[in-house]
C-alpha cells in the first residue's frame, strides 16, 4: 500500500530540504520525494501519515555490539529496583543475569534503538545476539572505520557522537532507495542535532512503521 509521510520539513541529505515536504513509500522503496501537494496529487488514494518537525533518513548506530552485549536494558517491571537507564560497567557486573534476562535486554535494546530513529546498526554480532538483530529488520553494516567509544560509554543517541545529520544517517533519502526514514519533533536540522534523537516520533524501516511515539 502506498503511504505518504509528510512533515513541515523533509531533510533528504545530499539534496535540498523540502518545506511542507513528503516521502511516498511503496513496499520497501521510496516512490517519490517532494512538496506534499505535488506528491499527494500524483498519488491519489495513498494513506497519509503526518508528523511534526522533520523527516530525515534513518540514523546509523555505530556501537550496536557494545549496546547489546555489554549493556543491560532494564525491563520496565524492574524500574523500581534498577531504574530505566541502560546499565553498564561496575553496575552491570553486580547484576545476576541469566540467558532469559539477557535475551530480554537485547530485545529492549533493539526497540530503544528504533525509538531513536536508528535503521542501521554496526557490529559483528555473536551468535546469541545475531538472531534478534536479524528479526528486528535493522540493516547491519560494518563497524570498520567507525568512531571509538565515548569516554562515558556508548549512547543510544547517534548524535551523541558529535556528527551533523549527514554524518549520522545511514544513506540519503532518494526515489527508488530503501524506505528507511525517521521523523523527529524538532523544527530544523540544527535543533535536531542539538536536541538529539530522543526527539524521534516515528521510525520507518524497510517501509514498515516500526516505532511510533505514544
PDB file of C-alpha atoms in Angstrom:
ATOM      1  CA  UNK A   1       0.000   0.000   0.000  1.00  0.00           C
ATOM      2  CA  UNK A   2       1.221   3.480  -0.852  1.00  0.00           C
ATOM      3  CA  UNK A   3       1.877   5.652   2.180  1.00  0.00           C
ATOM      4  CA  UNK A   4       2.830   9.311   2.179  1.00  0.00           C
ATOM      5  CA  UNK A   5       4.829  10.500   5.182  1.00  0.00           C
ATOM      6  CA  UNK A   6       4.673  14.268   5.466  1.00  0.00           C
ATOM      7  CA  UNK A   7       6.195  16.867   7.811  1.00  0.00           C
ATOM      8  CA  UNK A   8       6.838  20.624   7.861  1.00  0.00           C
ATOM      9  CA  UNK A   9      10.398  19.923   6.684  1.00  0.00           C
ATOM     10  CA  UNK A  10      11.946  16.972   4.859  1.00  0.00           C
ATOM     11  CA  UNK A  11      15.756  16.723   5.004  1.00  0.00           C
ATOM     12  CA  UNK A  12      16.808  14.131   2.403  1.00  0.00           C
ATOM     13  CA  UNK A  13      20.587  14.714   2.934  1.00  0.00           C
ATOM     14  CA  UNK A  14      22.505  15.180  -0.302  1.00  0.00           C
ATOM     15  CA  UNK A  15      19.604  17.161  -1.774  1.00  0.00           C
ATOM     16  CA  UNK A  16      17.798  20.380  -0.932  1.00  0.00           C
ATOM     17  CA  UNK A  17      15.453  20.456   2.049  1.00  0.00           C
ATOM     18  CA  UNK A  18      11.747  20.412   1.177  1.00  0.00           C
ATOM     19  CA  UNK A  19       9.407  22.689   3.115  1.00  0.00           C
ATOM     20  CA  UNK A  20       5.985  21.083   3.707  1.00  0.00           C
ATOM     21  CA  UNK A  21       7.553  18.000   2.210  1.00  0.00           C
ATOM     22  CA  UNK A  22       6.577  14.397   1.744  1.00  0.00           C
ATOM     23  CA  UNK A  23       8.140  10.993   1.241  1.00  0.00           C
ATOM     24  CA  UNK A  24       5.960   8.464  -0.560  1.00  0.00           C
ATOM     25  CA  UNK A  25       6.632   4.827   0.263  1.00  0.00           C
ATOM     26  CA  UNK A  26       5.509   1.758  -1.666  1.00  0.00           C
ATOM     27  CA  UNK A  27       6.578  -1.593  -0.274  1.00  0.00           C
ATOM     28  CA  UNK A  28      10.136  -1.243   0.963  1.00  0.00           C
ATOM     29  CA  UNK A  29      11.045   1.521  -1.502  1.00  0.00           C
ATOM     30  CA  UNK A  30      10.718   5.278  -1.720  1.00  0.00           C
ATOM     31  CA  UNK A  31       8.373   6.116  -4.579  1.00  0.00           C
ATOM     32  CA  UNK A  32       8.745   9.901  -4.521  1.00  0.00           C
ATOM     33  CA  UNK A  33      10.081  12.855  -2.532  1.00  0.00           C
ATOM     34  CA  UNK A  34       8.884  16.425  -2.918  1.00  0.00           C
ATOM     35  CA  UNK A  35       6.403  19.044  -1.775  1.00  0.00           C
ATOM     36  CA  UNK A  36       3.392  17.401  -0.167  1.00  0.00           C
ATOM     37  CA  UNK A  37       0.857  18.978  -2.529  1.00  0.00           C
ATOM     38  CA  UNK A  38       2.689  17.635  -5.573  1.00  0.00           C
ATOM     39  CA  UNK A  39       3.284  14.155  -4.159  1.00  0.00           C
ATOM     40  CA  UNK A  40      -0.300  13.808  -2.932  1.00  0.00           C
ATOM     41  CA  UNK A  41      -1.713  14.992  -6.279  1.00  0.00           C
ATOM     42  CA  UNK A  42       0.390  12.424  -8.130  1.00  0.00           C
ATOM     43  CA  UNK A  43      -0.658   9.606  -5.797  1.00  0.00           C
ATOM     44  CA  UNK A  44      -4.374   9.969  -5.088  1.00  0.00           C
ATOM     45  CA  UNK A  45      -5.729   7.459  -2.617  1.00  0.00           C
ATOM     46  CA  UNK A  46      -2.436   6.969  -0.784  1.00  0.00           C
ATOM     47  CA  UNK A  47      -2.584   6.725   3.002  1.00  0.00           C
ATOM     48  CA  UNK A  48      -1.161   9.836   4.649  1.00  0.00           C
ATOM     49  CA  UNK A  49       0.801   9.927   7.901  1.00  0.00           C
ATOM     50  CA  UNK A  50       1.511  13.411   9.232  1.00  0.00           C
ATOM     51  CA  UNK A  51       4.440  14.015  11.575  1.00  0.00           C
ATOM     52  CA  UNK A  52       5.618  17.107  13.438  1.00  0.00           C
ATOM     53  CA  UNK A  53       9.061  18.576  12.859  1.00  0.00           C
ATOM     54  CA  UNK A  54      11.358  16.967  10.322  1.00  0.00           C
ATOM     55  CA  UNK A  55      11.656  13.761   8.325  1.00  0.00           C
ATOM     56  CA  UNK A  56      15.197  12.512   7.741  1.00  0.00           C
ATOM     57  CA  UNK A  57      16.927   9.362   6.597  1.00  0.00           C
ATOM     58  CA  UNK A  58      17.232   6.672   9.260  1.00  0.00           C
ATOM     59  CA  UNK A  59      20.226   7.008  11.555  1.00  0.00           C
ATOM     60  CA  UNK A  60      23.234   4.709  11.944  1.00  0.00           C
ATOM     61  CA  UNK A  61      24.225   3.349  15.360  1.00  0.00           C
ATOM     62  CA  UNK A  62      27.958   2.640  15.374  1.00  0.00           C
ATOM     63  CA  UNK A  63      28.093   0.826  18.720  1.00  0.00           C
ATOM     64  CA  UNK A  64      25.445  -1.839  18.292  1.00  0.00           C
ATOM     65  CA  UNK A  65      27.535  -4.732  19.558  1.00  0.00           C
ATOM     66  CA  UNK A  66      28.527  -2.876  22.729  1.00  0.00           C
ATOM     67  CA  UNK A  67      24.961  -1.715  23.399  1.00  0.00           C
ATOM     68  CA  UNK A  68      23.599  -5.248  23.048  1.00  0.00           C
ATOM     69  CA  UNK A  69      26.324  -7.304  24.736  1.00  0.00           C
ATOM     70  CA  UNK A  70      27.898  -5.015  27.352  1.00  0.00           C
ATOM     71  CA  UNK A  71      24.872  -3.009  28.425  1.00  0.00           C
ATOM     72  CA  UNK A  72      21.729  -4.186  30.223  1.00  0.00           C
ATOM     73  CA  UNK A  73      18.440  -2.539  29.265  1.00  0.00           C
ATOM     74  CA  UNK A  74      16.120  -2.910  32.269  1.00  0.00           C
ATOM     75  CA  UNK A  75      12.642  -4.318  31.956  1.00  0.00           C
ATOM     76  CA  UNK A  76      10.031  -1.678  32.895  1.00  0.00           C
ATOM     77  CA  UNK A  77       8.966  -4.064  35.664  1.00  0.00           C
ATOM     78  CA  UNK A  78      12.437  -3.635  37.172  1.00  0.00           C
ATOM     79  CA  UNK A  79      12.309   0.157  37.209  1.00  0.00           C
ATOM     80  CA  UNK A  80      11.741   0.453  40.963  1.00  0.00           C
ATOM     81  CA  UNK A  81      14.935  -1.516  41.579  1.00  0.00           C
ATOM     82  CA  UNK A  82      17.115  -0.670  38.588  1.00  0.00           C
ATOM     83  CA  UNK A  83      15.662   2.491  37.087  1.00  0.00           C
ATOM     84  CA  UNK A  84      15.112   2.813  33.343  1.00  0.00           C
ATOM     85  CA  UNK A  85      18.534   3.912  32.066  1.00  0.00           C
ATOM     86  CA  UNK A  86      20.887   1.388  30.409  1.00  0.00           C
ATOM     87  CA  UNK A  87      23.285  -0.243  32.871  1.00  0.00           C
ATOM     88  CA  UNK A  88      26.957  -0.904  32.142  1.00  0.00           C
ATOM     89  CA  UNK A  89      30.358  -1.091  33.825  1.00  0.00           C
ATOM     90  CA  UNK A  90      30.579  -1.966  37.518  1.00  0.00           C
ATOM     91  CA  UNK A  91      26.805  -1.724  37.947  1.00  0.00           C
ATOM     92  CA  UNK A  92      26.339  -4.347  35.261  1.00  0.00           C
ATOM     93  CA  UNK A  93      28.886  -6.658  36.869  1.00  0.00           C
ATOM     94  CA  UNK A  94      26.863  -6.635  40.092  1.00  0.00           C
ATOM     95  CA  UNK A  95      23.743  -7.995  38.376  1.00  0.00           C
ATOM     96  CA  UNK A  96      22.991 -11.704  38.178  1.00  0.00           C
ATOM     97  CA  UNK A  97      21.802 -12.147  34.607  1.00  0.00           C
ATOM     98  CA  UNK A  98      20.736 -15.478  33.156  1.00  0.00           C
ATOM     99  CA  UNK A  99      20.186 -16.113  29.449  1.00  0.00           C
ATOM    100  CA  UNK A 100      16.498 -15.182  29.643  1.00  0.00           C
ATOM    101  CA  UNK A 101      17.235 -11.775  31.150  1.00  0.00           C
ATOM    102  CA  UNK A 102      19.984 -11.123  28.597  1.00  0.00           C
ATOM    103  CA  UNK A 103      17.643 -12.083  25.757  1.00  0.00           C
ATOM    104  CA  UNK A 104      15.051  -9.634  27.075  1.00  0.00           C
ATOM    105  CA  UNK A 105      17.699  -6.929  27.347  1.00  0.00           C
ATOM    106  CA  UNK A 106      18.722  -7.454  23.726  1.00  0.00           C
ATOM    107  CA  UNK A 107      15.117  -7.125  22.532  1.00  0.00           C
ATOM    108  CA  UNK A 108      14.619  -3.954  24.544  1.00  0.00           C
ATOM    109  CA  UNK A 109      17.933  -2.546  23.346  1.00  0.00           C
ATOM    110  CA  UNK A 110      16.871  -3.027  19.741  1.00  0.00           C
ATOM    111  CA  UNK A 111      13.482  -1.447  20.428  1.00  0.00           C
ATOM    112  CA  UNK A 112      15.189   1.539  22.021  1.00  0.00           C
ATOM    113  CA  UNK A 113      17.449   1.959  19.006  1.00  0.00           C
ATOM    114  CA  UNK A 114      14.352   2.082  16.799  1.00  0.00           C
ATOM    115  CA  UNK A 115      12.872   4.662  19.185  1.00  0.00           C
ATOM    116  CA  UNK A 116      15.909   6.844  18.446  1.00  0.00           C
ATOM    117  CA  UNK A 117      15.392   6.782  14.681  1.00  0.00           C
ATOM    118  CA  UNK A 118      18.042   4.129  14.077  1.00  0.00           C
ATOM    119  CA  UNK A 119      17.651   1.978  10.963  1.00  0.00           C
ATOM    120  CA  UNK A 120      21.230   0.699  10.572  1.00  0.00           C
ATOM    121  CA  UNK A 121      23.467  -0.835  13.214  1.00  0.00           C
ATOM    122  CA  UNK A 122      27.171  -1.553  13.001  1.00  0.00           C
ATOM    123  CA  UNK A 123      28.792  -4.572  14.548  1.00  0.00           C
ATOM    124  CA  UNK A 124      29.985  -8.146  14.260  1.00  0.00           C
ATOM    125  CA  UNK A 125      27.386  -9.816  16.455  1.00  0.00           C
ATOM    126  CA  UNK A 126      27.872 -13.018  18.481  1.00  0.00           C
ATOM    127  CA  UNK A 127      25.566 -15.983  17.963  1.00  0.00           C
ATOM    128  CA  UNK A 128      23.399 -15.212  20.988  1.00  0.00           C
ATOM    129  CA  UNK A 129      22.576 -11.743  19.651  1.00  0.00           C
ATOM    130  CA  UNK A 130      22.553 -12.212  15.873  1.00  0.00           C
ATOM    131  CA  UNK A 131      19.048 -13.778  15.530  1.00  0.00           C
ATOM    132  CA  UNK A 132      17.386 -10.917  17.416  1.00  0.00           C
ATOM    133  CA  UNK A 133      19.210  -8.336  15.301  1.00  0.00           C
ATOM    134  CA  UNK A 134      18.089 -10.150  12.155  1.00  0.00           C
ATOM    135  CA  UNK A 135      14.457 -10.279  13.318  1.00  0.00           C
ATOM    136  CA  UNK A 136      14.494  -6.561  14.089  1.00  0.00           C
ATOM    137  CA  UNK A 137      14.987  -5.725  10.406  1.00  0.00           C
ATOM    138  CA  UNK A 138      17.801  -3.273  11.167  1.00  0.00           C
ATOM    139  CA  UNK A 139      20.376  -3.046   8.395  1.00  0.00           C
ATOM    140  CA  UNK A 140      23.692  -4.431   9.650  1.00  0.00           C
ATOM    141  CA  UNK A 141      26.778  -2.530   8.481  1.00  0.00           C
ATOM    142  CA  UNK A 142      30.479  -2.981   9.146  1.00  0.00           C
ATOM    143  CA  UNK A 143      31.905  -1.149  12.176  1.00  0.00           C
ATOM    144  CA  UNK A 144      35.248  -0.715  10.366  1.00  0.00           C
ATOM    145  CA  UNK A 145      36.300   2.952  10.366  1.00  0.00           C
ATOM    146  CA  UNK A 146      33.608   3.775  12.888  1.00  0.00           C
ATOM    147  CA  UNK A 147      34.275   6.166  15.793  1.00  0.00           C
ATOM    148  CA  UNK A 148      35.688   4.952  19.080  1.00  0.00           C
ATOM    149  CA  UNK A 149      33.642   4.516  22.231  1.00  0.00           C
ATOM    150  CA  UNK A 150      32.869   7.753  24.040  1.00  0.00           C
ATOM    151  CA  UNK A 151      34.533   8.221  27.428  1.00  0.00           C
ATOM    152  CA  UNK A 152      31.244   7.758  29.261  1.00  0.00           C
ATOM    153  CA  UNK A 153      30.326   4.744  27.123  1.00  0.00           C
ATOM    154  CA  UNK A 154      28.150   4.331  24.029  1.00  0.00           C
ATOM    155  CA  UNK A 155      24.869   6.171  23.734  1.00  0.00           C
ATOM    156  CA  UNK A 156      21.573   5.146  22.148  1.00  0.00           C
ATOM    157  CA  UNK A 157      21.506   8.578  20.530  1.00  0.00           C
ATOM    158  CA  UNK A 158      23.629   8.532  17.349  1.00  0.00           C
ATOM    159  CA  UNK A 159      24.006  12.326  17.552  1.00  0.00           C
ATOM    160  CA  UNK A 160      25.962  11.881  20.795  1.00  0.00           C
ATOM    161  CA  UNK A 161      28.985  11.128  18.581  1.00  0.00           C
ATOM    162  CA  UNK A 162      29.088  14.806  17.666  1.00  0.00           C
ATOM    163  CA  UNK A 163      28.387  14.389  13.952  1.00  0.00           C
ATOM    164  CA  UNK A 164      25.978  16.519  11.944  1.00  0.00           C
ATOM    165  CA  UNK A 165      22.939  14.979  10.246  1.00  0.00           C
ATOM    166  CA  UNK A 166      24.873  13.922   7.140  1.00  0.00           C
ATOM    167  CA  UNK A 167      27.422  12.172   9.340  1.00  0.00           C
ATOM    168  CA  UNK A 168      24.769  10.401  11.399  1.00  0.00           C
ATOM    169  CA  UNK A 169      22.472   8.905   8.764  1.00  0.00           C
ATOM    170  CA  UNK A 170      22.911   5.571   7.016  1.00  0.00           C
ATOM    171  CA  UNK A 171      22.045   6.584   3.445  1.00  0.00           C
ATOM    172  CA  UNK A 172      20.244   9.630   1.979  1.00  0.00           C
ATOM    173  CA  UNK A 173      16.576   9.574   1.054  1.00  0.00           C
ATOM    174  CA  UNK A 174      16.110   9.237  -2.699  1.00  0.00           C
ATOM    175  CA  UNK A 175      13.455   7.919  -5.028  1.00  0.00           C
ATOM    176  CA  UNK A 176      13.970   4.219  -5.633  1.00  0.00           C
ATOM    177  CA  UNK A 177      16.027   3.808  -2.476  1.00  0.00           C
ATOM    178  CA  UNK A 178      15.143   1.677   0.520  1.00  0.00           C
ATOM    179  CA  UNK A 179      12.436   3.277   2.658  1.00  0.00           C
ATOM    180  CA  UNK A 180      14.363   3.767   5.908  1.00  0.00           C
ATOM    181  CA  UNK A 181      13.436   7.079   7.493  1.00  0.00           C
ATOM    182  CA  UNK A 182      12.577   8.752  10.770  1.00  0.00           C
ATOM    183  CA  UNK A 183      10.552  11.721  11.986  1.00  0.00           C
ATOM    184  CA  UNK A 184      11.728  13.981  14.804  1.00  0.00           C
ATOM    185  CA  UNK A 185       9.857  16.640  16.736  1.00  0.00           C
ATOM    186  CA  UNK A 186      12.446  19.326  16.021  1.00  0.00           C
ATOM    187  CA  UNK A 187      11.939  22.368  13.781  1.00  0.00           C
ATOM    188  CA  UNK A 188      15.116  22.092  11.704  1.00  0.00           C
ATOM    189  CA  UNK A 189      18.446  20.321  11.341  1.00  0.00           C
ATOM    190  CA  UNK A 190      20.306  22.462  13.862  1.00  0.00           C
ATOM    191  CA  UNK A 191      17.680  21.880  16.534  1.00  0.00           C
ATOM    192  CA  UNK A 192      17.612  18.150  15.794  1.00  0.00           C
ATOM    193  CA  UNK A 193      21.363  17.778  16.190  1.00  0.00           C
ATOM    194  CA  UNK A 194      21.313  19.863  19.374  1.00  0.00           C
ATOM    195  CA  UNK A 195      18.303  18.148  20.964  1.00  0.00           C
ATOM    196  CA  UNK A 196      19.231  14.653  19.817  1.00  0.00           C
ATOM    197  CA  UNK A 197      17.473  11.560  18.594  1.00  0.00           C
ATOM    198  CA  UNK A 198      15.366  11.352  21.737  1.00  0.00           C
ATOM    199  CA  UNK A 199      13.002  13.657  19.831  1.00  0.00           C
ATOM    200  CA  UNK A 200      12.096  10.777  17.498  1.00  0.00           C
ATOM    201  CA  UNK A 201       8.352  10.352  16.998  1.00  0.00           C
ATOM    202  CA  UNK A 202       8.396   7.673  14.296  1.00  0.00           C
ATOM    203  CA  UNK A 203      10.746   5.251  12.567  1.00  0.00           C
ATOM    204  CA  UNK A 204      10.084   3.547   9.244  1.00  0.00           C
ATOM    205  CA  UNK A 205      12.228   0.526   8.423  1.00  0.00           C
ATOM    206  CA  UNK A 206      12.005  -1.071   5.007  1.00  0.00           C
ATOM    207  CA  UNK A 207       8.701   0.707   4.500  1.00  0.00           C
ATOM    208  CA  UNK A 208       7.198  -0.527   7.782  1.00  0.00           C
ATOM    209  CA  UNK A 209       6.276   1.779  10.630  1.00  0.00           C
ATOM    210  CA  UNK A 210       8.225   0.055  13.415  1.00  0.00           C
ATOM    211  CA  UNK A 211       8.099   2.773  16.043  1.00  0.00           C
ATOM    212  CA  UNK A 212       5.573   5.484  16.835  1.00  0.00           C
ATOM    213  CA  UNK A 213       5.696   7.572  19.972  1.00  0.00           C
ATOM    214  CA  UNK A 214       2.580   7.051  22.030  1.00  0.00           C
TER     215      UNK A 214
END
